[in-house]
Coordinates of C-alpha atoms in Angstrom, one line a residue:
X10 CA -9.3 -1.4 16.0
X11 CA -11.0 -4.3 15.8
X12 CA -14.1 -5.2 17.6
X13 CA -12.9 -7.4 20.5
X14 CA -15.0 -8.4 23.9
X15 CA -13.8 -9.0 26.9
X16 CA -15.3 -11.2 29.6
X17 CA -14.5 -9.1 32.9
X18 CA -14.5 -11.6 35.6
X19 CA -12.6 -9.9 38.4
X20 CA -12.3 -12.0 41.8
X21 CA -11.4 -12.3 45.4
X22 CA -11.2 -14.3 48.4
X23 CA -13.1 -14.4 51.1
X24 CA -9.9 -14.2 54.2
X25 CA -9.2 -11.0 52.6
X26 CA -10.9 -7.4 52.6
X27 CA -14.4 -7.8 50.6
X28 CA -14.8 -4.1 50.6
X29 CA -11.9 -3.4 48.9
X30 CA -12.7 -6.2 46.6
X31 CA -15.6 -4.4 45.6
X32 CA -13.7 -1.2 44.9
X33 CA -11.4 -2.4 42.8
X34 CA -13.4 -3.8 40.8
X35 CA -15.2 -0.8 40.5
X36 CA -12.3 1.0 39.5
X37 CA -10.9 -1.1 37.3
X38 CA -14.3 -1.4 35.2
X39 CA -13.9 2.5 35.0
X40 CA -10.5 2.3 33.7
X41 CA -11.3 -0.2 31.1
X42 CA -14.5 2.3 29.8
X43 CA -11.4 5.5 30.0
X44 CA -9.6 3.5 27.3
X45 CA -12.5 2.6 25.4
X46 CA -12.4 -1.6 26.0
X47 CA -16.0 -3.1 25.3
X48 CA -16.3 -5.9 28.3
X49 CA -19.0 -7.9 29.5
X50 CA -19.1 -7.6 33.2
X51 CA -20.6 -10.1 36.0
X52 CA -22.6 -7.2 38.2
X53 CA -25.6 -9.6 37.5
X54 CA -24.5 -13.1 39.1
X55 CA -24.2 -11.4 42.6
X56 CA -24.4 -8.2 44.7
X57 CA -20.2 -7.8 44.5
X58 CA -20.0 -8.5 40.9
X59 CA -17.3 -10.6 42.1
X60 CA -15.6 -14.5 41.1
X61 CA -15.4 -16.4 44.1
X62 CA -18.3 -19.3 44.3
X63 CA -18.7 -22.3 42.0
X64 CA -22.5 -21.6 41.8
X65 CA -22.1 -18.3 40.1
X66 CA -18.7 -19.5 38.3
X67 CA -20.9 -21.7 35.6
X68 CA -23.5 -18.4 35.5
X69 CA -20.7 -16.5 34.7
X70 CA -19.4 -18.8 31.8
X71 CA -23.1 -19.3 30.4
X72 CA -23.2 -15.4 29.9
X73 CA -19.8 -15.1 28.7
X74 CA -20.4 -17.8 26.2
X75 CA -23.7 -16.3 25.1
X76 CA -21.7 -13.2 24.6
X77 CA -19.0 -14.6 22.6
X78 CA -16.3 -13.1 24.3
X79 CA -13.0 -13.3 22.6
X80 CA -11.0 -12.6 26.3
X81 CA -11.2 -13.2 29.3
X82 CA -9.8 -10.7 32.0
X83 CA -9.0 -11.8 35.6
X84 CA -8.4 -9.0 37.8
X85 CA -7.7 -10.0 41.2
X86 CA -9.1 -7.4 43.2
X87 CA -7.6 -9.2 46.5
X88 CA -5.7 -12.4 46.7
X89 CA -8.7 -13.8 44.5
X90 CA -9.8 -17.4 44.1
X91 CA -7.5 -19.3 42.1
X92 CA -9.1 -22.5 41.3
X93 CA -12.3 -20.7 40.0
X94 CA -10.3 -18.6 37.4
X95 CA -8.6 -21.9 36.3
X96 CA -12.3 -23.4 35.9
X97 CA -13.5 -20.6 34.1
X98 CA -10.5 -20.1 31.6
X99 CA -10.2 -23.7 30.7
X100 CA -14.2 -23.8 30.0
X101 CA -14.0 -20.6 28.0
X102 CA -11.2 -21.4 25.8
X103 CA -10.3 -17.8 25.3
X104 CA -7.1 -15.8 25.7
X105 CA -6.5 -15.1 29.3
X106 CA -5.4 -11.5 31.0
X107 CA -3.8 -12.3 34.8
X108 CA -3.4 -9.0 36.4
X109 CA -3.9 -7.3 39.6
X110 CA -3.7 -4.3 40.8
X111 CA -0.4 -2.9 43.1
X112 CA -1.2 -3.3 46.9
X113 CA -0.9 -0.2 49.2
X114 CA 1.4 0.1 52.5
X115 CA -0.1 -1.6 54.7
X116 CA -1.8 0.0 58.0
X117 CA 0.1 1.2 60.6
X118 CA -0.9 -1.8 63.0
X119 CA 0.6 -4.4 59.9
X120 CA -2.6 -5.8 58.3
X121 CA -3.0 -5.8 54.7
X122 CA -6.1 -5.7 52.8
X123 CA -5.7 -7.6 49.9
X124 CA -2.6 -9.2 49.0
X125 CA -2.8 -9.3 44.9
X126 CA 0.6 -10.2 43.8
X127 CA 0.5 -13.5 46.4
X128 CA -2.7 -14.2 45.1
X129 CA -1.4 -13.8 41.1
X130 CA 1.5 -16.5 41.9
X131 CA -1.0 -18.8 43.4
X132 CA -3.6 -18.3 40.3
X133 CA -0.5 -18.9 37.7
X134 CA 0.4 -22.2 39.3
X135 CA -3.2 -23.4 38.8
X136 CA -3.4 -22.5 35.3
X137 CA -0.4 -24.5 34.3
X138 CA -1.9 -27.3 36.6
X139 CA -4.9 -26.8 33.8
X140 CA -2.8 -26.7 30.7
X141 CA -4.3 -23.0 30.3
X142 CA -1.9 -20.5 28.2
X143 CA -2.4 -17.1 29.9
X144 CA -0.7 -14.0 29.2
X145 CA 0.2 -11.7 32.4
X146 CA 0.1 -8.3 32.9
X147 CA 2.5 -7.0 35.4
X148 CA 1.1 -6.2 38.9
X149 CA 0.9 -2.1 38.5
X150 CA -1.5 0.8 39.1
X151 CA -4.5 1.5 36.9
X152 CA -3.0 4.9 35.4
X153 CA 0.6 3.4 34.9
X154 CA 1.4 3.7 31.7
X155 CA 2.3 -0.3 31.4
X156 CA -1.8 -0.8 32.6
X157 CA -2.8 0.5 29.1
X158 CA -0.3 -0.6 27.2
X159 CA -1.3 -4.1 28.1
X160 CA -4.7 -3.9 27.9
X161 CA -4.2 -2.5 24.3
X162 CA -1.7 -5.2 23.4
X163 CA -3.7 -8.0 25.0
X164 CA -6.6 -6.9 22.8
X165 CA -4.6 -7.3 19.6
X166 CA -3.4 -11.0 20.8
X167 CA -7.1 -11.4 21.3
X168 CA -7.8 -10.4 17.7
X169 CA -5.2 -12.8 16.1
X170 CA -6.0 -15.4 18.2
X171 CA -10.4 -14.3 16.7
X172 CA -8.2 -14.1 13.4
X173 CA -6.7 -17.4 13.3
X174 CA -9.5 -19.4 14.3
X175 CA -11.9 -18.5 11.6
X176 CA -9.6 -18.2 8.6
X177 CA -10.9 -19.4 5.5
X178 CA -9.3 -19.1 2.3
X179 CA -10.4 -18.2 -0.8
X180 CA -7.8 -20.5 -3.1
X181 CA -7.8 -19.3 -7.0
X182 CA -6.7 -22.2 -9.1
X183 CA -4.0 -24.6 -8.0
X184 CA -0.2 -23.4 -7.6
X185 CA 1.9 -22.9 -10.5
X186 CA 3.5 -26.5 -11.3
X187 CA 6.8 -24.3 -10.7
X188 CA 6.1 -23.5 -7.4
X189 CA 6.5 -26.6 -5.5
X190 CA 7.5 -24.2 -2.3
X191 CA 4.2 -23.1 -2.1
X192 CA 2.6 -26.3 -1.6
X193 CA 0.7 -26.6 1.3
X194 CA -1.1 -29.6 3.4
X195 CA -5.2 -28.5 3.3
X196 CA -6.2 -31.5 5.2
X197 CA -3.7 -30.7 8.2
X198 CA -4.1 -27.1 8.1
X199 CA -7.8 -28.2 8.8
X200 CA -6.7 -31.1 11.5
X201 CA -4.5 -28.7 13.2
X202 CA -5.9 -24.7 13.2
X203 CA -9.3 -25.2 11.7
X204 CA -8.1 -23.2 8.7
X205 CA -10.3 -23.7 5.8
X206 CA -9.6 -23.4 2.0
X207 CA -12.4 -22.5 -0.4
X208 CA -10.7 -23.9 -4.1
X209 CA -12.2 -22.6 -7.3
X210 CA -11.3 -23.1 -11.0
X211 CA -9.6 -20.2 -13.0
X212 CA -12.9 -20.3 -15.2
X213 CA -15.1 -19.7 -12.0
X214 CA -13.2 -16.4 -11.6
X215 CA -13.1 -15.4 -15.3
X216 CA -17.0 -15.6 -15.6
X217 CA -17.2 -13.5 -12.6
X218 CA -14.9 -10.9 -13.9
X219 CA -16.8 -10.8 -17.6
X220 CA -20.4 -10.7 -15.0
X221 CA -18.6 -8.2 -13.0
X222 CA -18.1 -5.8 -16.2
X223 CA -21.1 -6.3 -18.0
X224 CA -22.8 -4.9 -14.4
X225 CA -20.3 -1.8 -14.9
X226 CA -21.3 0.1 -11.6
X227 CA -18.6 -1.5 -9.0
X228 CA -15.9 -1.6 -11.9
X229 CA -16.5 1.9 -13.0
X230 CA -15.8 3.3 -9.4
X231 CA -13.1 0.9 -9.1
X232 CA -11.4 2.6 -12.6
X233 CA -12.0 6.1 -11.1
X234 CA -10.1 4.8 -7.7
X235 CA -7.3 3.2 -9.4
X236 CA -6.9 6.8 -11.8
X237 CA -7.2 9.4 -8.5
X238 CA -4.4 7.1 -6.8
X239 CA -2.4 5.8 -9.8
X240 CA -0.5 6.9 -12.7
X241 CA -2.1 4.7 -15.4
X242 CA 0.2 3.5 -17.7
X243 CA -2.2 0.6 -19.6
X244 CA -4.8 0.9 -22.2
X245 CA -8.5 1.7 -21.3
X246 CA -9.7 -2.3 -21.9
X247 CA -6.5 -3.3 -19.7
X248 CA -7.5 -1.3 -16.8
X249 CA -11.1 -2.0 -17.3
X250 CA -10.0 -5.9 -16.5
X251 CA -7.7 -5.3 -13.7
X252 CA -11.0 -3.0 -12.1
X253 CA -12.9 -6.3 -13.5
X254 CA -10.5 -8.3 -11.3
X255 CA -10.3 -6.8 -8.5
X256 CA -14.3 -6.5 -8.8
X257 CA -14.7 -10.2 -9.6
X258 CA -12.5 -11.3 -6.4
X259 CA -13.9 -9.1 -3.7
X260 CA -17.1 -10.7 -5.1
X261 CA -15.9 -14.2 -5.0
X262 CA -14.3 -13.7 -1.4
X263 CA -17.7 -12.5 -0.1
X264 CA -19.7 -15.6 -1.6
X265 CA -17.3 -18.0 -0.2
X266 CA -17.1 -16.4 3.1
X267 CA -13.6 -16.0 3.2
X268 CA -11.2 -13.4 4.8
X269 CA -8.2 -13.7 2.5
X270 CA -7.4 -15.2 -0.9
X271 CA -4.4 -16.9 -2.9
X272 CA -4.3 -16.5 -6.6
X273 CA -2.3 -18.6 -9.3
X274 CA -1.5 -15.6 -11.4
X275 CA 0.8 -17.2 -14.0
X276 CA -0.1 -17.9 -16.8
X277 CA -3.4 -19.6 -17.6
X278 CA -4.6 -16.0 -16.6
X279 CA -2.7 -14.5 -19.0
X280 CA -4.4 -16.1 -21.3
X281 CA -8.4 -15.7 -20.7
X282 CA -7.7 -11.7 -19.5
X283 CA -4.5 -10.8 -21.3
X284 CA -3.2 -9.0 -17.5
X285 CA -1.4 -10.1 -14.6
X286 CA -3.1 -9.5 -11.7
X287 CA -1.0 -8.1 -9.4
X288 CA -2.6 -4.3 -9.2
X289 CA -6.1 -5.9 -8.9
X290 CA -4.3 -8.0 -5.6
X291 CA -3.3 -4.8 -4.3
X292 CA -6.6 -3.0 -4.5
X293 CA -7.7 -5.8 -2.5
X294 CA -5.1 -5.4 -0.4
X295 CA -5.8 -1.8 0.2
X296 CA -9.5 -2.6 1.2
X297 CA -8.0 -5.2 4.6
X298 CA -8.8 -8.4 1.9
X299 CA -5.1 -9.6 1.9
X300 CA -4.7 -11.5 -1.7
X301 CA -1.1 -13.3 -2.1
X302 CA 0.2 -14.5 -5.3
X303 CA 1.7 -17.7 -6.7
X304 CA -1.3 -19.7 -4.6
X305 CA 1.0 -19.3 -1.7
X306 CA -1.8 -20.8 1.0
X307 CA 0.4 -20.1 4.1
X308 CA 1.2 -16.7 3.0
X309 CA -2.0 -15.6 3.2
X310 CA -2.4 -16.7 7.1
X311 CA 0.8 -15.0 7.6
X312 CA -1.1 -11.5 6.2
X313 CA -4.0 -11.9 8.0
X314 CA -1.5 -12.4 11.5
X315 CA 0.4 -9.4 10.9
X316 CA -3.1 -7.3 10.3
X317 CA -5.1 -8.6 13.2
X318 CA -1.4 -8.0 15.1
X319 CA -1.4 -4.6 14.4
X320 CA -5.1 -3.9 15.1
X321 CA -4.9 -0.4 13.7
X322 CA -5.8 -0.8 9.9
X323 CA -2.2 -1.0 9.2
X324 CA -1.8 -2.6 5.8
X325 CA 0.9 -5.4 5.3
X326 CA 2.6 -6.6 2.0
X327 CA 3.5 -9.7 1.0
X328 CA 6.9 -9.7 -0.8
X329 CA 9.8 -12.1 -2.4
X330 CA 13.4 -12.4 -0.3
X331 CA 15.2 -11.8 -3.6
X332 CA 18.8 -10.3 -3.5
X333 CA 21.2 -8.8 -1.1
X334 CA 22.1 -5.1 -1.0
X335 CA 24.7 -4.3 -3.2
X336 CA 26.4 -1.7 -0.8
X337 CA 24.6 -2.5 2.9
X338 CA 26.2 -5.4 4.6
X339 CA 22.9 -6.5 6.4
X340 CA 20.9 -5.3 3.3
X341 CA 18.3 -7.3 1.5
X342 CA 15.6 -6.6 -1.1
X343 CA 11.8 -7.1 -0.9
X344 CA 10.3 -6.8 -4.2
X345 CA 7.3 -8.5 -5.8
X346 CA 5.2 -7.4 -9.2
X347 CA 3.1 -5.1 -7.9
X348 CA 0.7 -6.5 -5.1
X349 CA 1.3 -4.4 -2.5
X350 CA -1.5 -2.0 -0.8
X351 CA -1.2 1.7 -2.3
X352 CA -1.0 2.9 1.4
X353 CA 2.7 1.5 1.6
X354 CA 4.1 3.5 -1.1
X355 CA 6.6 6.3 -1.0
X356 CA 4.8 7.8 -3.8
X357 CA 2.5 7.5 -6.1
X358 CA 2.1 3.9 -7.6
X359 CA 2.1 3.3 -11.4
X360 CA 0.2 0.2 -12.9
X361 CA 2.4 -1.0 -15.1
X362 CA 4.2 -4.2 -17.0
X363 CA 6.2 -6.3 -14.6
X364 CA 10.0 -7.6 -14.5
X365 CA 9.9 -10.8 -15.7
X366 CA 6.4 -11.0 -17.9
X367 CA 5.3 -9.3 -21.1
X368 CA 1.7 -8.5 -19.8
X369 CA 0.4 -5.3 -18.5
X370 CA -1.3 -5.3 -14.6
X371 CA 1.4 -4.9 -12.4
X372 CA 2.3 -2.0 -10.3
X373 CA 5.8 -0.4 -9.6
X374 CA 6.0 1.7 -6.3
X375 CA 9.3 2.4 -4.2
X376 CA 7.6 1.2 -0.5
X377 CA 8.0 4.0 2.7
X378 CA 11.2 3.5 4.6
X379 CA 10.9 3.2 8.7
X380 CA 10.7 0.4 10.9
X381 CA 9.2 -2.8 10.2
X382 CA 7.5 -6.5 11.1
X383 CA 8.8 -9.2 8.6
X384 CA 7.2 -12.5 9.3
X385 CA 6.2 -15.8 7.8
X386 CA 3.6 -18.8 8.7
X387 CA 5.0 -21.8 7.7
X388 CA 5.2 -25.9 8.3
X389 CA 6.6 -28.7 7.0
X390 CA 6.9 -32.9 8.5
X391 CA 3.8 -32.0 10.7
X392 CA 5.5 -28.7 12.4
X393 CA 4.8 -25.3 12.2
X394 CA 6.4 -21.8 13.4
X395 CA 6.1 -18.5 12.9
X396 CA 9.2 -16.5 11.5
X397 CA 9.4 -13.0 13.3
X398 CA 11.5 -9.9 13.3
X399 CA 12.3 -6.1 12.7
X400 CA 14.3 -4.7 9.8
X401 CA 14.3 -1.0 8.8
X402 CA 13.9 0.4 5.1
X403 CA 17.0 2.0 4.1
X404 CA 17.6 3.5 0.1
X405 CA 18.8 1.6 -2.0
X406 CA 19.1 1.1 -6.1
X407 CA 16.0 1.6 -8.2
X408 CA 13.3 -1.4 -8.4
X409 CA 10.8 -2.7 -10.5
X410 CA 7.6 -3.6 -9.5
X411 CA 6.8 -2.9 -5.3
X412 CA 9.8 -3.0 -3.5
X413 CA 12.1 -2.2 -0.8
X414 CA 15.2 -2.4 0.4
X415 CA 15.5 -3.7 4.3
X416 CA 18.7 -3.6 6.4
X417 CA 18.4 -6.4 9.7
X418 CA 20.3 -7.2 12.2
X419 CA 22.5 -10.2 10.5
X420 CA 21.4 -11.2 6.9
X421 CA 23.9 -14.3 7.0
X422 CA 21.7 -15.5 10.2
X423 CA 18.2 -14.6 8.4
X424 CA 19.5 -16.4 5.3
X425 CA 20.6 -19.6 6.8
X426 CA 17.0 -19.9 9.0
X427 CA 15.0 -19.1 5.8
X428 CA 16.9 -21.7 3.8
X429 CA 16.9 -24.7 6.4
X430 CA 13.2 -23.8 7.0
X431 CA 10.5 -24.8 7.2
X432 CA 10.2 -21.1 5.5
X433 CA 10.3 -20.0 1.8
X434 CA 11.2 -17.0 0.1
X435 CA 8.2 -15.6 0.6
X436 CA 7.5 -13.1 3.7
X437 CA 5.2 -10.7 5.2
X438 CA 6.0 -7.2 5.7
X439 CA 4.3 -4.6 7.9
X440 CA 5.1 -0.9 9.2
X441 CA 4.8 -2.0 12.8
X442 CA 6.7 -3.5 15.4
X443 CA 3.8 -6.1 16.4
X444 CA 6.6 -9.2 16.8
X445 CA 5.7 -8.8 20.9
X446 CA 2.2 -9.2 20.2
X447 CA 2.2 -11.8 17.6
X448 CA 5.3 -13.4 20.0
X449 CA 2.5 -13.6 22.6
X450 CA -0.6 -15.1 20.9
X451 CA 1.6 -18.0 19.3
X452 CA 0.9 -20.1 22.7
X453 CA -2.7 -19.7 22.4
X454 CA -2.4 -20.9 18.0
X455 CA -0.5 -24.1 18.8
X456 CA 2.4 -22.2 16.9
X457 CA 6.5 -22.0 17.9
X458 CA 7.4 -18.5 17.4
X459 CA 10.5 -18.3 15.5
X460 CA 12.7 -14.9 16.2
X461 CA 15.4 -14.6 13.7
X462 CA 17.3 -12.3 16.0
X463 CA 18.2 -13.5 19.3
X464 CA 15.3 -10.7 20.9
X465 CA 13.5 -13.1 23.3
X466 CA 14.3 -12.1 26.3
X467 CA 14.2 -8.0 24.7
X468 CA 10.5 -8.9 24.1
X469 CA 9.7 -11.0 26.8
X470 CA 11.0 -8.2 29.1
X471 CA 8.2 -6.0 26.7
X472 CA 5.8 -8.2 27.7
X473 CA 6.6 -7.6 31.1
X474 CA 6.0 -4.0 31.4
X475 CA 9.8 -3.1 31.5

């Protein structure tokens, strides 16, 4: 998982039982340690370790700024104080986790102690009063199963949310003059998410491959990787620049600062290396350093989504709508020349030559059936969405290059919302269900999430606890 802090602020008000304040809070801090959630907590600002004074409000956002936090968690350990957590959250500019522990019966005489759930309906009103996106965690016990399930989902909204907001792209050449689909607006992408591209020249990344084989060591081990994993179905100089490649871009990516990378990979490349470069993309790929092809800019958001979404090391793979099933109603085929990580095969993955080009580097692997994320970043006229949904692999006629076949729920519905956009025929696939979680952490991107299956109310109802 990745590493994601949590600013702990729990709260309470003062016409309700301090005591048990104070225990809950306690309590709750135990449970989050139990499930292994780094938090930064407020026992320091006053004796209760408690949010319910202004004075120790803007103490409690100094230290959670100087901790760079990437969540903040409001338990309300009684009715809490609502206006306070708006304050905070809207200073912090952080995901937000509204939750609050289930009440007991009250006493035998009819006084309650602490009154949570009141206090949660007061605190959500003041937070849209703010313009503060908040995600809510059902009112439930700490050992409920739905207590940890949230916590662990809210962290992986957390880590898209960390995700998008420092994405910076390493672009490799310009797109293909064919590819006009795969244009993309830099200067808005900056305007609007903060997503930064990095451009080099083709001839930037062919000097570093011809550096990164003349210094042998990293190719070498790459070579011995790609034969442990890989049939190898290339000459010895072949696979020595694919290893040179992928060498050359993992170098590049690191000098640049960037977290993903979009390469133009016909044909000017052809020419200086004499490969395609689709097996060094999915070494890459393997290593969490998603690299998309045809310099497909939005693409390579979309992968690093889907990652952060699944928050497991869960590899995704960025593939072509291309055909539908030849026997499957619903049936489609995902198939690209060979980029996908080695972890999604079925077997074992051949580097190879591709479908529709006469030079070696691609790689041909059937990918594993099961159930699946598709998904795809996109924008056009100043608007942007986020295509989500499930599909499940299914067999289907032999391939070339990666590929697999994917049954959904209505094709002719998926078709039609690709077509009319603002999507392209290029998607994101990943062997998770983490459309709830990415669902979620659209309102804190500035993103519409786009379900191609009428699921809303299936995952809001997820998001919910049911």
């Amino acid at each position: 998982m990745a590493n994601i802090k949590l600013g702990f602020a729990p709260t309470r008000r003062s016409i309700f039982s301090a005591p048990d304040a104070v225990k809950y809070r306690g309590l709750t801090a135990g449970r989050l340690q139990e499930l292994g959630v780094e938090f930064v907590d407020i026992d320091d600002i006053n004796d209760e370790g408690l949010l319910y004074d202004e004075n120790d409000r803007l103490k409690i956002l100094e230290k959670f700024k100087a901790s760079q936090v990437d969540g903040l968690f409001l338990p309300h350990c009684n009715f809490g104080t609502e206006y306070l957590c708006a304050r905070l959250t809207k200073d912090l500019h952080v995901p937000v986790l509204l939750w609050g522990p289930l009440d007991e019966r009250p006493e035998p005489n009819g006084v309650r102690l602490r009154d949570t759930q009141c206090g949660l309906f007061a605190t959500g009103k003041v937070l849209r009063r703010f313009g503060v996106p908040f995600t809510y965690m059902t009112n439930c016990r700490l050992n409920d199963p739905v207590f940890a399930r949230g916590i662990n989902d809210f962290l992986a909204v957390c880590n898209v949310v960390k995700t998008f907001r420092n994405i910076r792209i390493l672009q490799i050449g310009p797109r293909p003059f064919d590819f006009w689909s795969t244009m993309c607006n830099e200067g808005e992408l900056l305007e609007k998410f903060g997503v930064e591209l990095s451009p080099i020249p083709l001839p930037e990344l062919t000097g570093e491959v011809k550096r990164a084989i003349a210094d042998r060591d990293e190719v070498q081990k790459t070579i011995a990787c790609c034969k442990a994993n890989m049939e190898i179905n290339v000459t010895e100089e072949q696979l020595e620049n694919i290893a040179g490649l992928a060498v050359a871009m993992e170098r590049l990516m690191g000098k640049y600062h960037c977290s993903a990378g979009a390469i133009q990979c016909w044909n000017a490349l052809q020419g200086e290396l004499g490969i395609m470069p689709c097996a060094a993309n999915a070494i890459l790929n393997e290593k969490g350093l998603p690299v998309v092809c045809e310099t497909d800019i939005h693409g390579a958001i979309t992968a690093l989504l889907v990652e952060a979404a699944a928050n497991d090391g869960t590899r995704s793979f960025f593939a072509d709508w291309t055909i539908r099933h030849p026997d499957i109603e619903n049936g489609e085929l995902l198939q690209h020349c060979g980029p996908w990580p080695i972890s999604c095969a079925k077997g074992k993955p051949c580097i190879t030559y591709p479908l529709a080009f006469d030079y070696p580097g691609a790689v041909t692997a059937e990918a594993k059936h099961g159930e699946l994320t598709l998904a795809r970043f996109d924008g056009d006229n100043g608007k942007y969405s986020l295509l989500l949904g499930n599909a499940k692999g299914v067999d289907g006629p032999k391939g070339m290059g990666t590929y697999l076949w994917v049954e959904v729920e209505n094709i002719k519905r998926l078709e039609a919302k690709i077509v009319e956009g603002p999507y392209i025929h290029h998607c994101v696939g990943i062997h998770r269900d983490v459309v709830p979680v990415l669902y979620e952490a659209c309102k804190y991107l500035g993103v519409a999430p786009d379900l191609y299956d009428p699921i809303e109310e299936k995952v809001r109802a997820y998001l919910r606890g049911e």
